[in-house]
JSON list of C-alpha atoms in Angstrom, two decimals:
[
{"chain": "J", "resi": 222, "resn": "MET", "atom": "CA", "xyz": [0.51, 217.50, 9.50]},
{"chain": "J", "resi": 223, "resn": "LYS", "atom": "CA", "xyz": [-0.96, 214.22, 10.31]},
{"chain": "J", "resi": 224, "resn": "ALA", "atom": "CA", "xyz": [1.81, 213.01, 12.08]},
{"chain": "J", "resi": 225, "resn": "ARG", "atom": "CA", "xyz": [2.05, 216.23, 14.28]},
{"chain": "J", "resi": 226, "resn": "ILE", "atom": "CA", "xyz": [-1.80, 215.77, 15.37]},
{"chain": "J", "resi": 227, "resn": "ILE", "atom": "CA", "xyz": [-1.37, 211.99, 16.20]},
{"chain": "J", "resi": 228, "resn": "PHE", "atom": "CA", "xyz": [1.75, 213.15, 18.47]},
{"chain": "J", "resi": 229, "resn": "ILE", "atom": "CA", "xyz": [-0.16, 215.69, 19.93]},
{"chain": "J", "resi": 230, "resn": "VAL", "atom": "CA", "xyz": [-3.28, 213.38, 20.54]},
{"chain": "J", "resi": 231, "resn": "PHE", "atom": "CA", "xyz": [-0.97, 210.69, 22.22]},
{"chain": "J", "resi": 232, "resn": "ALA", "atom": "CA", "xyz": [0.75, 213.43, 24.45]},
{"chain": "J", "resi": 233, "resn": "ILE", "atom": "CA", "xyz": [-2.55, 214.41, 25.63]},
{"chain": "J", "resi": 234, "resn": "ILE", "atom": "CA", "xyz": [-3.44, 210.97, 26.49]},
{"chain": "J", "resi": 235, "resn": "VAL", "atom": "CA", "xyz": [-0.29, 210.01, 28.14]},
{"chain": "J", "resi": 236, "resn": "ILE", "atom": "CA", "xyz": [-0.21, 213.21, 30.33]},
{"chain": "J", "resi": 237, "resn": "VAL", "atom": "CA", "xyz": [-4.18, 212.29, 31.62]},
{"chain": "J", "resi": 238, "resn": "LEU", "atom": "CA", "xyz": [-3.11, 208.82, 32.20]},
{"chain": "J", "resi": 239, "resn": "VAL", "atom": "CA", "xyz": [-0.16, 210.20, 34.20]},
{"chain": "J", "resi": 240, "resn": "LEU", "atom": "CA", "xyz": [-2.21, 212.54, 36.15]},
{"chain": "J", "resi": 241, "resn": "LEU", "atom": "CA", "xyz": [-4.69, 209.65, 36.88]},
{"chain": "J", "resi": 242, "resn": "ALA", "atom": "CA", "xyz": [-2.03, 207.66, 37.96]},
{"chain": "J", "resi": 243, "resn": "TRP", "atom": "CA", "xyz": [-0.82, 210.27, 40.00]},
{"chain": "J", "resi": 244, "resn": "ARG", "atom": "CA", "xyz": [-4.24, 211.22, 41.43]},
{"chain": "J", "resi": 245, "resn": "LYS", "atom": "CA", "xyz": [-4.83, 207.41, 42.49]},
{"chain": "J", "resi": 246, "resn": "LYS", "atom": "CA", "xyz": [-1.75, 207.40, 44.41]},
{"chain": "J", "resi": 247, "resn": "GLU", "atom": "CA", "xyz": [-3.01, 210.38, 46.51]},
{"chain": "J", "resi": 248, "resn": "ILE", "atom": "CA", "xyz": [-6.40, 209.34, 47.30]},
{"chain": "J", "resi": 249, "resn": "PRO", "atom": "CA", "xyz": [-6.90, 206.14, 49.42]},
{"chain": "J", "resi": 250, "resn": "PRO", "atom": "CA", "xyz": [-9.71, 203.66, 48.24]},
{"chain": "J", "resi": 251, "resn": "LYS", "atom": "CA", "xyz": [-12.32, 203.37, 50.61]},
{"chain": "J", "resi": 252, "resn": "LYS", "atom": "CA", "xyz": [-14.79, 200.22, 51.43]},
{"chain": "J", "resi": 253, "resn": "PHE", "atom": "CA", "xyz": [-17.96, 199.54, 49.74]},
{"chain": "J", "resi": 254, "resn": "ALA", "atom": "CA", "xyz": [-20.43, 201.60, 52.05]},
{"chain": "J", "resi": 255, "resn": "TYR", "atom": "CA", "xyz": [-23.44, 203.83, 51.47]},
{"chain": "J", "resi": 256, "resn": "ASP", "atom": "CA", "xyz": [-22.34, 206.97, 52.14]},
{"chain": "J", "resi": 257, "resn": "GLY", "atom": "CA", "xyz": [-26.18, 208.82, 52.90]},
{"chain": "J", "resi": 258, "resn": "GLY", "atom": "CA", "xyz": [-25.99, 210.63, 49.87]},
{"chain": "J", "resi": 259, "resn": "SER", "atom": "CA", "xyz": [-27.42, 209.91, 46.45]},
{"chain": "J", "resi": 260, "resn": "PRO", "atom": "CA", "xyz": [-28.72, 206.24, 45.88]},
{"chain": "J", "resi": 261, "resn": "PHE", "atom": "CA", "xyz": [-25.59, 205.94, 43.75]},
{"chain": "J", "resi": 262, "resn": "SER", "atom": "CA", "xyz": [-23.02, 207.46, 46.04]},
{"chain": "J", "resi": 263, "resn": "PHE", "atom": "CA", "xyz": [-20.67, 204.41, 47.46]},
{"chain": "J", "resi": 264, "resn": "ARG", "atom": "CA", "xyz": [-17.23, 203.68, 48.00]},
{"chain": "J", "resi": 265, "resn": "ILE", "atom": "CA", "xyz": [-14.98, 201.08, 46.90]},
{"chain": "J", "resi": 266, "resn": "PRO", "atom": "CA", "xyz": [-14.05, 198.26, 49.15]},
{"chain": "J", "resi": 267, "resn": "THR", "atom": "CA", "xyz": [-10.90, 197.98, 51.10]},
{"chain": "J", "resi": 268, "resn": "LYS", "atom": "CA", "xyz": [-9.27, 196.60, 54.31]},
{"chain": "J", "resi": 269, "resn": "ALA", "atom": "CA", "xyz": [-6.94, 197.44, 56.88]},
{"chain": "J", "resi": 270, "resn": "LYS", "atom": "CA", "xyz": [-3.43, 196.10, 56.92]},
{"chain": "J", "resi": 271, "resn": "LYS", "atom": "CA", "xyz": [-2.99, 193.50, 59.60]},
{"chain": "J", "resi": 272, "resn": "THR", "atom": "CA", "xyz": [0.03, 194.81, 61.48]},
{"chain": "J", "resi": 273, "resn": "ARG", "atom": "CA", "xyz": [0.16, 191.93, 64.06]},
{"chain": "J", "resi": 274, "resn": "ALA", "atom": "CA", "xyz": [-1.04, 188.54, 65.16]},
{"chain": "J", "resi": 275, "resn": "SER", "atom": "CA", "xyz": [-4.80, 188.55, 64.75]},
{"chain": "J", "resi": 276, "resn": "ASN", "atom": "CA", "xyz": [-7.57, 188.06, 67.34]},
{"chain": "J", "resi": 277, "resn": "THR", "atom": "CA", "xyz": [-10.69, 186.47, 65.51]},
{"chain": "J", "resi": 278, "resn": "LYS", "atom": "CA", "xyz": [-13.61, 188.32, 67.36]},
{"chain": "J", "resi": 279, "resn": "GLU", "atom": "CA", "xyz": [-11.53, 191.45, 66.77]},
{"chain": "J", "resi": 280, "resn": "GLU", "atom": "CA", "xyz": [-11.30, 190.98, 63.53]},
{"chain": "J", "resi": 281, "resn": "LYS", "atom": "CA", "xyz": [-15.05, 190.39, 63.03]},
{"chain": "J", "resi": 282, "resn": "TRP", "atom": "CA", "xyz": [-15.71, 193.69, 64.85]},
{"chain": "J", "resi": 283, "resn": "ARG", "atom": "CA", "xyz": [-13.29, 195.29, 62.54]},
{"chain": "J", "resi": 284, "resn": "ASP", "atom": "CA", "xyz": [-14.91, 193.98, 59.65]},
{"chain": "J", "resi": 285, "resn": "LEU", "atom": "CA", "xyz": [-18.47, 195.07, 60.77]},
{"chain": "J", "resi": 286, "resn": "PHE", "atom": "CA", "xyz": [-17.03, 198.96, 61.52]},
{"chain": "J", "resi": 287, "resn": "GLU", "atom": "CA", "xyz": [-15.19, 198.70, 58.01]},
{"chain": "J", "resi": 288, "resn": "THR", "atom": "CA", "xyz": [-18.52, 197.68, 55.88]},
{"chain": "J", "resi": 289, "resn": "ILE", "atom": "CA", "xyz": [-20.66, 199.85, 57.79]},
{"chain": "J", "resi": 290, "resn": "THR", "atom": "CA", "xyz": [-18.40, 203.00, 57.34]},
{"chain": "J", "resi": 291, "resn": "GLY", "atom": "CA", "xyz": [-16.51, 202.32, 54.23]},
{"chain": "J", "resi": 292, "resn": "TYR", "atom": "CA", "xyz": [-13.56, 203.33, 56.16]},
{"chain": "J", "resi": 293, "resn": "ALA", "atom": "CA", "xyz": [-10.37, 201.26, 57.15]},
{"chain": "J", "resi": 294, "resn": "TYR", "atom": "CA", "xyz": [-9.89, 200.83, 61.05]},
{"chain": "J", "resi": 295, "resn": "PRO", "atom": "CA", "xyz": [-6.65, 199.64, 61.64]},
{"chain": "J", "resi": 296, "resn": "THR", "atom": "CA", "xyz": [-4.88, 198.83, 64.66]},
{"chain": "J", "resi": 297, "resn": "THR", "atom": "CA", "xyz": [-2.81, 201.90, 65.94]},
{"chain": "J", "resi": 298, "resn": "ARG", "atom": "CA", "xyz": [-1.18, 203.34, 68.30]},
{"chain": "J", "resi": 299, "resn": "PRO", "atom": "CA", "xyz": [-1.89, 207.15, 67.76]},
{"chain": "J", "resi": 300, "resn": "ALA", "atom": "CA", "xyz": [0.60, 209.74, 68.85]},
{"chain": "J", "resi": 301, "resn": "TRP", "atom": "CA", "xyz": [-1.96, 211.46, 71.13]},
{"chain": "J", "resi": 302, "resn": "LEU", "atom": "CA", "xyz": [-2.88, 208.43, 73.09]},
{"chain": "J", "resi": 303, "resn": "ILE", "atom": "CA", "xyz": [0.15, 208.19, 75.73]},
{"chain": "J", "resi": 304, "resn": "ASN", "atom": "CA", "xyz": [-0.02, 206.29, 78.99]},
{"chain": "J", "resi": 305, "resn": "PRO", "atom": "CA", "xyz": [1.11, 209.19, 81.56]},
{"chain": "J", "resi": 306, "resn": "GLU", "atom": "CA", "xyz": [2.57, 206.14, 83.84]},
{"chain": "J", "resi": 307, "resn": "THR", "atom": "CA", "xyz": [4.98, 204.93, 81.32]},
{"chain": "J", "resi": 308, "resn": "GLY", "atom": "CA", "xyz": [5.22, 207.84, 78.60]},
{"chain": "J", "resi": 309, "resn": "ARG", "atom": "CA", "xyz": [4.12, 204.73, 75.79]},
{"chain": "J", "resi": 310, "resn": "ARG", "atom": "CA", "xyz": [1.73, 205.06, 73.46]},
{"chain": "J", "resi": 311, "resn": "LEU", "atom": "CA", "xyz": [-1.48, 202.82, 74.01]},
{"chain": "J", "resi": 312, "resn": "GLU", "atom": "CA", "xyz": [-3.02, 201.16, 71.22]},
{"chain": "J", "resi": 313, "resn": "LEU", "atom": "CA", "xyz": [-6.59, 200.99, 69.61]},
{"chain": "J", "resi": 314, "resn": "ASP", "atom": "CA", "xyz": [-7.87, 197.96, 68.32]},
{"chain": "J", "resi": 315, "resn": "GLY", "atom": "CA", "xyz": [-9.20, 199.88, 65.06]},
{"chain": "J", "resi": 316, "resn": "TYR", "atom": "CA", "xyz": [-9.05, 203.52, 64.60]},
{"chain": "J", "resi": 317, "resn": "SER", "atom": "CA", "xyz": [-10.53, 205.62, 61.57]},
{"chain": "J", "resi": 318, "resn": "ALA", "atom": "CA", "xyz": [-8.89, 209.23, 61.82]},
{"chain": "J", "resi": 319, "resn": "GLU", "atom": "CA", "xyz": [-10.95, 210.35, 58.84]},
{"chain": "J", "resi": 320, "resn": "LEU", "atom": "CA", "xyz": [-14.07, 209.86, 61.08]},
{"chain": "J", "resi": 321, "resn": "GLY", "atom": "CA", "xyz": [-12.64, 210.30, 64.39]},
{"chain": "J", "resi": 322, "resn": "SER", "atom": "CA", "xyz": [-14.06, 206.97, 65.62]},
{"chain": "J", "resi": 323, "resn": "ALA", "atom": "CA", "xyz": [-12.31, 203.95, 67.10]},
{"chain": "J", "resi": 324, "resn": "PHE", "atom": "CA", "xyz": [-13.49, 200.44, 68.87]},
{"chain": "J", "resi": 325, "resn": "GLU", "atom": "CA", "xyz": [-11.93, 198.55, 71.45]},
{"chain": "J", "resi": 326, "resn": "TYR", "atom": "CA", "xyz": [-12.54, 194.82, 71.85]},
{"chain": "J", "resi": 327, "resn": "ASN", "atom": "CA", "xyz": [-12.03, 193.74, 75.23]},
{"chain": "J", "resi": 328, "resn": "GLY", "atom": "CA", "xyz": [-11.67, 190.23, 76.20]},
{"chain": "J", "resi": 329, "resn": "ARG", "atom": "CA", "xyz": [-12.48, 188.59, 79.37]},
{"chain": "J", "resi": 330, "resn": "GLN", "atom": "CA", "xyz": [-9.20, 189.26, 80.73]},
{"chain": "J", "resi": 331, "resn": "HIS", "atom": "CA", "xyz": [-10.31, 193.21, 80.89]},
{"chain": "J", "resi": 332, "resn": "TYR", "atom": "CA", "xyz": [-12.99, 192.40, 83.32]},
{"chain": "J", "resi": 333, "resn": "GLU", "atom": "CA", "xyz": [-12.05, 189.11, 85.44]},
{"chain": "J", "resi": 334, "resn": "PHE", "atom": "CA", "xyz": [-8.89, 188.13, 87.50]},
{"chain": "J", "resi": 335, "resn": "PRO", "atom": "CA", "xyz": [-7.42, 185.55, 87.60]},
{"chain": "J", "resi": 336, "resn": "ASN", "atom": "CA", "xyz": [-6.74, 185.04, 83.76]},
{"chain": "J", "resi": 337, "resn": "SER", "atom": "CA", "xyz": [-3.97, 184.07, 81.50]},
{"chain": "J", "resi": 338, "resn": "PHE", "atom": "CA", "xyz": [-2.89, 187.23, 80.48]},
{"chain": "J", "resi": 339, "resn": "HIS", "atom": "CA", "xyz": [-2.00, 188.71, 83.93]},
{"chain": "J", "resi": 340, "resn": "LYS", "atom": "CA", "xyz": [-0.08, 186.83, 86.37]},
{"chain": "J", "resi": 341, "resn": "THR", "atom": "CA", "xyz": [-0.58, 189.31, 89.04]},
{"chain": "J", "resi": 342, "resn": "ARG", "atom": "CA", "xyz": [-3.52, 191.33, 90.51]},
{"chain": "J", "resi": 343, "resn": "ASP", "atom": "CA", "xyz": [-1.26, 194.42, 89.92]},
{"chain": "J", "resi": 344, "resn": "GLU", "atom": "CA", "xyz": [-1.01, 193.86, 86.35]},
{"chain": "J", "resi": 345, "resn": "PHE", "atom": "CA", "xyz": [-4.84, 193.15, 85.86]},
{"chain": "J", "resi": 346, "resn": "ASP", "atom": "CA", "xyz": [-4.98, 196.59, 87.78]},
{"chain": "J", "resi": 347, "resn": "ARG", "atom": "CA", "xyz": [-3.03, 198.22, 85.45]},
{"chain": "J", "resi": 348, "resn": "GLN", "atom": "CA", "xyz": [-4.76, 196.92, 82.74]},
{"chain": "J", "resi": 349, "resn": "VAL", "atom": "CA", "xyz": [-7.78, 198.32, 83.96]},
{"chain": "J", "resi": 350, "resn": "GLU", "atom": "CA", "xyz": [-6.36, 202.00, 84.41]},
{"chain": "J", "resi": 351, "resn": "ARG", "atom": "CA", "xyz": [-4.85, 201.46, 80.83]},
{"chain": "J", "resi": 352, "resn": "ASP", "atom": "CA", "xyz": [-8.59, 200.92, 79.50]},
{"chain": "J", "resi": 353, "resn": "ALA", "atom": "CA", "xyz": [-9.88, 203.92, 81.41]},
{"chain": "J", "resi": 354, "resn": "ILE", "atom": "CA", "xyz": [-7.10, 206.28, 80.17]},
{"chain": "J", "resi": 355, "resn": "LYS", "atom": "CA", "xyz": [-8.23, 205.34, 76.48]},
{"chain": "J", "resi": 356, "resn": "VAL", "atom": "CA", "xyz": [-11.50, 206.22, 77.23]},
{"chain": "J", "resi": 357, "resn": "LYS", "atom": "CA", "xyz": [-10.69, 209.43, 78.91]},
{"chain": "J", "resi": 358, "resn": "VAL", "atom": "CA", "xyz": [-8.12, 210.57, 76.37]},
{"chain": "J", "resi": 359, "resn": "CYS", "atom": "CA", "xyz": [-10.27, 209.75, 73.27]},
{"chain": "J", "resi": 360, "resn": "ARG", "atom": "CA", "xyz": [-13.18, 211.58, 74.73]},
{"chain": "J", "resi": 361, "resn": "GLU", "atom": "CA", "xyz": [-10.92, 214.67, 75.40]},
{"chain": "J", "resi": 362, "resn": "MET", "atom": "CA", "xyz": [-9.35, 214.24, 71.81]},
{"chain": "J", "resi": 363, "resn": "GLY", "atom": "CA", "xyz": [-13.34, 214.24, 70.36]},
{"chain": "J", "resi": 364, "resn": "VAL", "atom": "CA", "xyz": [-12.56, 210.62, 69.37]},
{"chain": "J", "resi": 365, "resn": "ASP", "atom": "CA", "xyz": [-16.03, 208.45, 69.50]},
{"chain": "J", "resi": 366, "resn": "LEU", "atom": "CA", "xyz": [-14.47, 205.30, 71.33]},
{"chain": "J", "resi": 367, "resn": "VAL", "atom": "CA", "xyz": [-16.82, 202.09, 71.21]},
{"chain": "J", "resi": 368, "resn": "VAL", "atom": "CA", "xyz": [-15.61, 199.83, 73.68]},
{"chain": "J", "resi": 369, "resn": "ILE", "atom": "CA", "xyz": [-17.22, 196.32, 72.96]},
{"chain": "J", "resi": 370, "resn": "PRO", "atom": "CA", "xyz": [-17.21, 193.50, 76.19]},
{"chain": "J", "resi": 371, "resn": "TYR", "atom": "CA", "xyz": [-16.23, 190.23, 74.89]},
{"chain": "J", "resi": 372, "resn": "ASP", "atom": "CA", "xyz": [-19.64, 188.87, 75.73]},
{"chain": "J", "resi": 373, "resn": "PHE", "atom": "CA", "xyz": [-21.41, 191.38, 73.67]},
{"chain": "J", "resi": 374, "resn": "PRO", "atom": "CA", "xyz": [-22.95, 189.14, 70.42]},
{"chain": "J", "resi": 375, "resn": "ILE", "atom": "CA", "xyz": [-21.80, 190.24, 67.56]},
{"chain": "J", "resi": 376, "resn": "ALA", "atom": "CA", "xyz": [-25.27, 188.80, 65.84]},
{"chain": "J", "resi": 377, "resn": "ASN", "atom": "CA", "xyz": [-27.22, 191.60, 67.79]},
{"chain": "J", "resi": 378, "resn": "ALA", "atom": "CA", "xyz": [-24.74, 194.55, 67.09]},
{"chain": "J", "resi": 379, "resn": "TYR", "atom": "CA", "xyz": [-25.15, 195.22, 63.07]},
{"chain": "J", "resi": 380, "resn": "ASP", "atom": "CA", "xyz": [-28.18, 197.34, 63.66]},
{"chain": "J", "resi": 381, "resn": "ARG", "atom": "CA", "xyz": [-26.89, 199.61, 66.56]},
{"chain": "J", "resi": 382, "resn": "ILE", "atom": "CA", "xyz": [-23.51, 199.86, 65.51]},
{"chain": "J", "resi": 383, "resn": "LYS", "atom": "CA", "xyz": [-24.76, 201.02, 62.35]},
{"chain": "J", "resi": 384, "resn": "LYS", "atom": "CA", "xyz": [-26.85, 203.57, 63.67]},
{"chain": "J", "resi": 385, "resn": "HIS", "atom": "CA", "xyz": [-24.23, 205.03, 65.88]},
{"chain": "J", "resi": 386, "resn": "LEU", "atom": "CA", "xyz": [-21.52, 205.19, 63.06]},
{"chain": "J", "resi": 387, "resn": "LEU", "atom": "CA", "xyz": [-24.07, 206.56, 60.89]},
{"chain": "J", "resi": 388, "resn": "ASP", "atom": "CA", "xyz": [-24.71, 209.30, 63.53]},
{"chain": "J", "resi": 389, "resn": "VAL", "atom": "CA", "xyz": [-20.92, 209.69, 63.60]},
{"chain": "J", "resi": 390, "resn": "ILE", "atom": "CA", "xyz": [-20.47, 210.24, 59.74]},
{"chain": "J", "resi": 391, "resn": "LYS", "atom": "CA", "xyz": [-23.47, 212.71, 59.86]},
{"chain": "J", "resi": 392, "resn": "ARG", "atom": "CA", "xyz": [-21.50, 214.85, 62.61]},
{"chain": "J", "resi": 393, "resn": "MET", "atom": "CA", "xyz": [-18.34, 214.90, 60.58]},
{"chain": "J", "resi": 394, "resn": "SER", "atom": "CA", "xyz": [-19.83, 216.38, 57.24]}
]
């Protein structure tokens, strides 16, 4: 009888551990960020996986967005963001599908020609067109796209970006 009780308790513990492990795989961890609920409502820190060589300034902005929201903002090429001229997907520097929020860090080459990225004026003009397509399509898809110019100081941005992103989170709730 005693062995049977021990076996049942052991089986229950194993089942609970298996269910917890299975659930943990289903729910991606989030970053540490206040969600606006109770004072004890916080998320667990995570970071977006790096998918390419990083731009230091872009990474600082990504860290800011992830810290404020608690959601990862990986670089991605969403299926709905297509360049109509080429039929290829366009890239967002950071995108949180859960929040419907994205950011684009635009370096100097997005605003000034000549530059080291574009050999011809035509290449530069195509870059400007791609930037405009991103803004237009994100708006149509209901994605809140924040475009950050290279000369916008990150030191002064935290409070403005935090207020903006918390408004986005409230709209999603």
